[in-house]
């Protein structure tokens, strides 16, 4: 059945089993292309059909979420939890609340999470979930009622040793708190069932900053490997959520110059550079006031480009930190011709396959999200540990652990890179992530 393991044959089968799930096909293709030669060299994985088994989630739970809006109308959304793989630890991964959420997007995210969590060195399996609910423009009470209804169903499928959700796009401290409260109420248990909690009830220091800090650390590692550093480099970032904001904070601390941020309305370009004080304003604007990025341009008198992406701005380093497929082939050509040296994915799969090929062909350093943004889930893993031992660690201790984990992930990528002098981080991350999970699956038998 699995004797013909050509990439094309494998992808044909996957597409037939998962019709129309384009994001999922894309995420699998990226991994399959890297690991197929490795599997063919190591037939033990082929005989146990590991790649076929790894690309099928253990289960996908889809459920109805009904809630009442402030005007008393009943509203309906669809909730999901895709439990992908628990070979190396309990299912672990975020929840996304965004109108674009569907099964394909959650399967791509859950699949990527398998490799990402494996790379962190911590014992975490993979899952992803969420709903097609849009928290934007909703009152706190509406978000609360949605979260409570969502958790009423989700609570049947998760637990601190079974599946531990966290945040993602549209799910931050407010949503996690409402969901944690509801789980506690329903189960009559105080356990570390979610990560990204507030500090008062089991959250960890540095969790909010970790994804962004980790992406900046990863960039610093890639550059250090070439005898270079972030210091003095002009950096273009997209997004203005936790990932982008704290990636910028770390870049600034490391001596880099951040000139752009974006949201769904467009991007700002501050040629002078965004310093710590301006960043502080932006963090308050985006996190607490839920304002628009154009307000930054009004306050600091810089350019705002409506409905545009920042990839045309000349830069040394680029950090896509918004969402999937935000750098296409044309954007990649623009980055190359503008002299960009390296791209680090702060978001999940922000670069299309064609765009990755353009960047790699031009020998830019390119770090896939499953390696570069793993700092977030790694800190979630450390939050779980702190909850288990009923202690909390200091920010310094946690940041040092995070930096070490990112260093370790970088080393794993370099170890499994097989492209001579040029480090192909996509292959390195995919193969290193694959081996740990695959070996666990082999050990369990069938
Ligand atoms: N949503 C984040 C990610 O893409 C974090 C997941 C977690 O902390 O469980 O990795």
Coordinates of C-alpha atoms and ligand atoms in Angstrom, one line a residue:
X1 CA 0.0 0.0 0.0
X2 CA 2.8 2.4 0.9
X3 CA 5.4 1.1 -1.5
X4 CA 5.2 4.1 -3.9
X5 CA 6.2 6.9 -1.6
X6 CA 6.9 9.6 -4.3
X7 CA 5.9 13.1 -3.2
X8 CA 3.3 13.4 -6.0
X9 CA 1.7 10.1 -5.1
X10 CA 1.6 10.9 -1.4
X11 CA 0.1 14.4 -2.0
X12 CA -2.5 12.9 -4.4
X13 CA -3.7 10.6 -1.7
X14 CA -3.7 13.4 0.9
X15 CA -5.7 15.7 -1.3
X16 CA -8.3 13.0 -2.1
X17 CA -8.8 12.3 1.6
X18 CA -9.0 16.1 2.5
X19 CA -10.7 17.8 -0.5
X20 CA -10.6 21.5 -0.7
X21 CA -8.4 22.0 2.4
X22 CA -5.8 24.2 0.7
X23 CA -4.0 25.4 3.8
X24 CA -3.7 21.9 5.1
X25 CA -2.3 20.7 1.8
X26 CA 0.2 23.5 1.8
X27 CA 1.5 22.7 5.3
X28 CA 1.8 19.0 4.6
X29 CA 3.5 19.6 1.3
X30 CA 6.2 21.7 3.0
X31 CA 6.9 19.0 5.4
X32 CA 6.6 16.0 3.0
X33 CA 9.0 17.6 0.6
X34 CA 11.7 17.8 3.4
X35 CA 11.1 14.4 5.0
X36 CA 10.5 12.2 2.0
X37 CA 14.2 11.8 1.1
X38 CA 14.9 11.1 4.8
X39 CA 12.1 8.5 4.9
X40 CA 13.3 6.8 1.8
X41 CA 16.8 6.6 3.3
X42 CA 15.3 5.1 6.5
X43 CA 12.7 2.5 5.4
X44 CA 11.6 1.7 8.9
X45 CA 9.5 4.9 8.8
X46 CA 8.1 3.9 5.4
X47 CA 7.2 0.4 6.4
X48 CA 5.3 1.8 9.5
X49 CA 3.5 4.3 7.2
X50 CA 4.6 7.0 9.6
X51 CA 4.0 10.0 7.3
X52 CA 0.5 8.9 6.4
X53 CA -0.3 8.4 10.0
X54 CA 1.2 11.7 11.1
X55 CA -0.9 13.6 8.5
X56 CA -4.2 12.3 9.8
X57 CA -5.4 13.9 13.1
X58 CA -6.2 11.6 15.9
X59 CA -9.6 13.2 16.0
X60 CA -11.4 16.4 14.9
X61 CA -14.2 17.6 17.2
X62 CA -16.7 20.1 15.7
X63 CA -19.4 21.6 17.8
X64 CA -22.2 24.2 18.0
X65 CA -21.7 27.3 20.1
X66 CA -24.8 29.3 20.9
X67 CA -24.6 32.6 22.8
X68 CA -26.6 35.7 23.4
X69 CA -25.5 39.1 22.2
X70 CA -26.1 42.4 24.1
X71 CA -29.3 43.0 22.2
X72 CA -30.7 39.7 23.3
X73 CA -30.3 38.0 19.9
X74 CA -29.2 34.4 19.8
X75 CA -26.0 33.9 17.8
X76 CA -24.5 30.7 16.4
X77 CA -20.9 29.9 15.8
X78 CA -18.9 26.7 15.0
X79 CA -16.3 25.5 17.5
X80 CA -13.4 23.1 16.8
X81 CA -10.7 21.2 18.5
X82 CA -8.4 19.1 16.3
X83 CA -6.3 16.7 18.4
X84 CA -3.5 15.9 16.1
X85 CA -0.9 13.8 17.8
X86 CA -0.2 12.9 21.4
X87 CA 2.9 10.6 20.9
X88 CA 5.3 12.7 22.9
X89 CA 3.0 14.4 25.4
X90 CA -0.6 15.5 26.0
X91 CA -2.3 17.4 23.1
X92 CA -1.1 21.1 23.2
X93 CA -1.8 24.1 21.1
X94 CA -3.7 27.3 20.8
X95 CA -7.3 28.4 20.1
X96 CA -8.0 30.9 17.3
X97 CA -11.1 33.1 17.2
X98 CA -11.4 34.6 13.8
X99 CA -14.1 34.7 11.1
X100 CA -11.7 32.8 8.7
X101 CA -11.4 29.8 11.0
X102 CA -12.4 26.5 9.3
X103 CA -11.3 22.9 9.5
X104 CA -8.5 23.4 6.9
X105 CA -6.9 26.2 8.8
X106 CA -7.0 24.3 12.1
X107 CA -5.7 21.1 10.5
X108 CA -2.7 23.1 9.1
X109 CA -2.1 24.7 12.4
X110 CA -2.4 21.4 14.4
X111 CA -0.1 19.6 11.9
X112 CA 2.5 22.3 12.2
X113 CA 2.2 22.2 16.0
X114 CA 3.3 18.6 16.0
X115 CA 6.7 19.6 14.6
X116 CA 7.0 22.8 16.6
X117 CA 6.2 21.2 19.9
X118 CA 8.7 18.4 19.1
X119 CA 11.4 21.0 18.4
X120 CA 10.9 22.7 21.8
X121 CA 12.5 19.7 23.6
X122 CA 9.5 19.6 26.0
X123 CA 7.0 16.8 26.2
X124 CA 4.1 18.2 24.3
X125 CA 1.8 16.6 21.7
X126 CA -0.1 18.8 19.2
X127 CA -3.6 20.2 18.8
X128 CA -5.3 23.3 17.6
X129 CA -8.8 24.7 18.0
X130 CA -11.0 27.7 17.9
X131 CA -14.1 29.1 16.3
X132 CA -15.3 31.4 13.5
X133 CA -16.3 33.9 16.1
X134 CA -15.0 37.5 15.6
X135 CA -14.1 39.2 19.0
X136 CA -13.5 42.5 17.2
X137 CA -16.3 45.0 17.9
X138 CA -17.9 42.7 20.6
X139 CA -18.4 44.0 24.1
X140 CA -16.6 42.3 27.0
X141 CA -19.9 40.7 28.1
X142 CA -20.5 39.3 24.6
X143 CA -17.0 37.8 24.6
X144 CA -17.6 36.4 28.0
X145 CA -20.8 34.7 27.0
X146 CA -19.2 33.3 23.9
X147 CA -16.2 32.0 25.8
X148 CA -18.4 30.4 28.4
X149 CA -20.6 28.6 25.9
X150 CA -17.5 27.5 23.9
X151 CA -15.9 26.1 27.0
X152 CA -19.1 24.3 28.1
X153 CA -18.6 21.9 25.2
X154 CA -14.8 22.0 25.0
X155 CA -14.5 21.0 28.6
X156 CA -15.6 17.5 27.7
X157 CA -12.5 17.0 25.6
X158 CA -9.6 18.6 27.4
X159 CA -7.8 18.3 30.8
X160 CA -4.4 19.0 32.3
X161 CA -3.0 15.6 31.3
X162 CA -5.1 15.2 28.1
X163 CA -5.2 18.4 26.1
X164 CA -4.1 21.9 27.2
X165 CA -5.3 24.8 24.9
X166 CA -3.8 28.3 24.9
X167 CA -4.3 31.5 22.9
X168 CA -3.7 32.3 19.3
X169 CA -5.2 35.0 17.0
X170 CA -8.2 36.6 18.8
X171 CA -7.6 34.7 22.0
X172 CA -5.6 36.6 24.6
X173 CA -5.6 37.0 28.4
X174 CA -9.3 38.2 28.5
X175 CA -10.6 35.1 26.6
X176 CA -8.3 32.6 28.4
X177 CA -9.6 34.0 31.8
X178 CA -13.3 33.7 30.8
X179 CA -12.6 30.1 29.6
X180 CA -10.6 29.1 32.6
X181 CA -13.3 30.5 34.9
X182 CA -15.9 28.4 33.1
X183 CA -13.8 25.2 33.2
X184 CA -13.2 25.6 36.9
X185 CA -16.9 26.2 37.5
X186 CA -18.0 23.2 35.5
X187 CA -15.4 20.7 36.7
X188 CA -15.0 21.8 40.2
X189 CA -11.3 21.6 39.7
X190 CA -8.4 24.2 39.8
X191 CA -5.9 22.7 37.3
X192 CA -3.5 24.0 34.7
X193 CA -5.9 23.1 31.9
X194 CA -5.1 26.2 29.9
X195 CA -1.9 28.2 29.4
X196 CA -1.5 31.9 28.9
X197 CA -3.4 32.4 32.2
X198 CA -3.1 35.6 34.2
X199 CA -0.5 35.7 36.9
X200 CA -3.0 35.7 39.7
X201 CA -4.3 32.2 38.8
X202 CA -1.4 30.1 37.6
X203 CA -0.1 32.1 34.6
X204 CA 3.6 32.4 33.9
X205 CA 5.8 35.5 33.7
X206 CA 7.1 36.1 30.1
X207 CA 4.4 33.9 28.5
X208 CA 2.9 37.0 26.7
X209 CA 6.3 38.1 25.4
X210 CA 7.7 34.6 24.7
X211 CA 6.7 34.1 21.0
X212 CA 8.0 37.5 19.9
X213 CA 11.2 37.3 22.1
X214 CA 11.8 33.8 20.8
X215 CA 11.5 34.9 17.2
X216 CA 14.1 37.7 17.8
X217 CA 16.4 35.2 19.6
X218 CA 16.1 32.9 16.6
X219 CA 17.1 35.6 14.2
X220 CA 20.0 36.5 16.4
X221 CA 21.1 32.8 16.4
X222 CA 20.9 32.6 12.6
X223 CA 22.9 35.8 12.2
X224 CA 25.5 34.7 14.9
X225 CA 26.1 31.5 13.0
X226 CA 27.3 33.7 10.2
X227 CA 29.3 36.0 12.5
X228 CA 26.7 38.8 12.3
X229 CA 24.0 40.2 14.6
X230 CA 20.7 42.2 14.8
X231 CA 22.6 45.3 16.0
X232 CA 22.2 48.2 13.5
X233 CA 19.9 46.3 11.2
X234 CA 16.7 47.8 9.8
X235 CA 13.7 45.5 10.5
X236 CA 10.3 45.3 8.9
X237 CA 7.6 43.7 10.9
X238 CA 4.0 42.9 10.1
X239 CA 1.2 42.5 12.6
X240 CA 0.7 44.3 15.9
X241 CA -0.4 41.5 18.2
X242 CA 1.7 39.9 21.0
X243 CA 4.1 38.3 18.5
X244 CA 5.0 41.5 16.6
X245 CA 5.0 43.8 19.6
X246 CA 7.3 41.7 21.8
X247 CA 9.5 40.7 18.9
X248 CA 10.0 44.4 18.3
X249 CA 10.8 44.9 22.0
X250 CA 13.6 42.3 21.9
X251 CA 14.9 43.6 18.5
X252 CA 15.2 47.1 20.0
X253 CA 17.0 45.7 23.1
X254 CA 19.4 43.9 20.8
X255 CA 20.2 47.1 18.9
X256 CA 18.0 46.7 15.8
X257 CA 15.8 49.4 14.2
X258 CA 12.1 48.6 13.8
X259 CA 10.3 50.7 11.2
X260 CA 6.9 49.1 10.5
X261 CA 3.8 47.4 12.1
X262 CA 0.5 46.5 10.5
X263 CA -3.0 45.5 11.2
X264 CA -6.0 44.6 9.1
X265 CA -6.4 48.2 8.0
X266 CA -2.8 48.8 6.6
X267 CA 0.7 49.5 7.8
X268 CA 2.7 52.3 9.5
X269 CA 6.2 53.3 8.4
X270 CA 8.2 55.2 10.9
X271 CA 11.5 56.0 9.2
X272 CA 13.1 57.3 12.4
X273 CA 12.6 53.9 14.1
X274 CA 10.2 52.8 16.8
X275 CA 11.9 53.3 20.2
X276 CA 10.9 51.9 23.5
X277 CA 8.6 54.8 24.4
X278 CA 6.7 54.6 21.1
X279 CA 6.4 50.9 21.5
X280 CA 5.0 51.3 24.9
X281 CA 2.3 53.6 23.4
X282 CA 1.6 50.9 20.7
X283 CA 1.3 48.1 23.3
X284 CA -1.2 50.1 25.2
X285 CA -3.1 51.1 22.1
X286 CA -3.3 47.5 20.6
X287 CA -3.6 45.5 23.8
X288 CA -5.7 47.5 26.2
X289 CA -7.6 50.0 24.0
X290 CA -8.0 47.7 21.1
X291 CA -7.3 50.7 18.8
X292 CA -6.3 50.9 15.1
X293 CA -2.7 51.2 13.9
X294 CA -3.4 54.5 12.1
X295 CA -3.7 56.1 15.5
X296 CA 0.1 55.6 15.9
X297 CA 0.7 57.4 12.6
X298 CA -1.5 60.3 13.8
X299 CA 0.3 60.6 17.1
X300 CA 3.9 60.3 15.8
X301 CA 3.4 61.9 12.4
X302 CA 4.6 59.0 10.3
X303 CA 3.3 57.4 7.1
X304 CA 0.2 55.1 7.1
X305 CA -0.5 53.0 4.0
X306 CA -4.1 51.9 3.8
X307 CA -4.7 48.2 3.1
X308 CA -1.1 47.6 2.2
X309 CA 1.5 45.2 3.4
X310 CA 5.0 46.4 4.5
X311 CA 7.2 44.2 2.3
X312 CA 8.1 47.0 -0.1
X313 CA 9.9 48.9 2.6
X314 CA 13.7 48.6 2.3
X315 CA 15.1 46.4 5.1
X316 CA 17.8 44.1 6.3
X317 CA 15.6 41.7 8.2
X318 CA 11.9 40.9 7.8
X319 CA 9.6 39.4 10.4
X320 CA 6.1 38.4 9.2
X321 CA 4.1 38.2 12.5
X322 CA 0.5 38.6 11.3
X323 CA -1.1 35.5 9.7
X324 CA -0.8 32.8 7.1
X325 CA 0.2 33.5 3.5
X326 CA 1.0 37.2 4.0
X327 CA 4.2 37.0 1.9
X328 CA 3.6 35.8 -1.7
X329 CA 6.0 35.2 -4.5
X330 CA 6.0 38.9 -5.6
X331 CA 6.6 40.1 -2.1
X332 CA 9.5 37.7 -1.8
X333 CA 11.0 39.1 -5.0
X334 CA 10.6 42.6 -3.6
X335 CA 12.4 41.6 -0.4
X336 CA 15.3 40.1 -2.3
X337 CA 15.7 43.0 -4.7
X338 CA 15.6 45.4 -1.8
X339 CA 18.6 43.6 -0.2
X340 CA 16.9 41.8 2.7
X341 CA 19.2 39.2 4.3
X342 CA 16.9 37.1 6.4
X343 CA 13.2 36.3 7.1
X344 CA 12.0 34.9 10.3
X345 CA 8.3 33.7 10.5
X346 CA 6.8 35.0 13.8
X347 CA 3.3 33.9 12.5
X348 CA 2.3 30.4 11.4
X349 CA 3.0 29.8 7.7
X350 CA 3.0 33.5 6.7
X351 CA 5.1 32.7 3.6
X352 CA 3.7 30.8 0.6
X353 CA 5.6 27.8 -0.7
X354 CA 6.5 29.7 -3.9
X355 CA 7.8 32.7 -1.8
X356 CA 9.9 30.4 0.3
X357 CA 11.6 29.0 -2.9
X358 CA 12.3 32.5 -4.1
X359 CA 14.0 33.4 -0.7
X360 CA 16.0 30.2 -0.6
X361 CA 17.0 30.5 -4.2
X362 CA 18.5 33.9 -3.4
X363 CA 20.2 32.4 -0.4
X364 CA 18.4 34.5 2.2
X365 CA 18.3 33.0 5.6
X366 CA 14.7 31.7 6.1
X367 CA 13.3 30.4 9.4
X368 CA 10.0 28.6 9.3
X369 CA 7.5 29.4 12.0
X370 CA 7.6 25.9 13.5
X371 CA 11.1 26.7 14.6
X372 CA 11.2 30.5 15.0
X373 CA 7.9 31.0 16.8
X374 CA 8.1 27.9 19.0
X375 CA 9.1 30.2 22.0
X376 CA 5.4 30.8 22.7
X377 CA 4.4 27.1 23.1
X378 CA 7.8 26.4 24.9
X379 CA 6.8 29.0 27.5
X380 CA 3.4 27.3 27.7
X381 CA 5.3 24.1 28.5
X382 CA 7.1 25.9 31.3
X383 CA 3.8 27.3 32.6
X384 CA 2.5 23.7 32.7
X385 CA 5.6 22.6 34.7
X386 CA 5.2 25.5 37.2
X387 CA 1.5 24.5 37.6
X388 CA 2.5 20.9 38.2
X389 CA 5.0 21.8 40.9
X390 CA 2.8 24.6 42.2
X391 CA 5.5 27.2 42.0
X392 CA 6.3 30.2 39.9
X393 CA 9.7 31.0 38.5
X394 CA 11.3 34.5 38.0
X395 CA 11.2 36.4 34.7
X396 CA 15.1 36.2 34.5
X397 CA 15.0 32.4 35.0
X398 CA 12.3 32.0 32.4
X399 CA 13.9 34.2 29.8
X400 CA 17.2 32.4 30.2
X401 CA 15.3 29.1 29.7
X402 CA 13.6 30.5 26.6
X403 CA 16.9 31.7 25.1
X404 CA 18.4 28.3 25.6
X405 CA 15.4 26.5 24.0
X406 CA 15.7 28.8 20.9
X407 CA 19.4 28.1 20.8
X408 CA 18.7 24.3 21.0
X409 CA 16.0 24.6 18.2
X410 CA 18.6 26.4 16.0
X411 CA 21.1 23.7 16.6
X412 CA 18.6 21.0 15.7
X413 CA 17.9 22.8 12.4
X414 CA 21.6 23.0 11.6
X415 CA 22.2 19.4 12.5
X416 CA 19.6 18.1 10.1
X417 CA 20.4 20.5 7.3
X418 CA 21.8 18.8 4.2
X419 CA 22.4 21.6 1.8
X420 CA 26.1 22.2 2.3
X421 CA 27.1 25.7 3.4
X422 CA 23.7 27.2 3.0
X423 CA 21.5 26.2 5.9
X424 CA 18.0 25.1 4.8
X425 CA 16.1 25.7 8.0
X426 CA 12.9 24.4 6.5
X427 CA 14.5 20.9 6.0
X428 CA 16.3 21.1 9.3
X429 CA 13.2 21.9 11.3
X430 CA 11.0 19.4 9.5
X431 CA 13.4 16.5 9.8
X432 CA 14.4 17.2 13.4
X433 CA 10.7 17.6 14.4
X434 CA 9.7 14.5 12.6
X435 CA 12.3 12.1 14.1
X436 CA 11.3 12.5 17.7
X437 CA 7.6 12.0 17.0
X438 CA 8.2 9.2 14.5
X439 CA 10.4 7.3 16.9
X440 CA 7.8 7.5 19.6
X441 CA 5.1 6.3 17.2
X442 CA 7.4 3.4 16.2
X443 CA 8.0 2.5 19.8
X444 CA 4.3 2.2 20.6
X445 CA 3.7 -0.3 17.8
X446 CA 0.4 -0.3 15.9
Ligands
LIG1 N1 -0.8 29.5 19.4 C1 0.6 29.4 19.7 C2 1.3 28.7 18.7 O1 1.0 28.8 17.5 C3 0.8 29.0 21.2 C4 0.3 27.6 21.5 C5 0.4 27.2 23.0 O2 1.0 28.0 23.7 O3 -0.2 26.2 23.3 O4 2.3 28.0 18.9

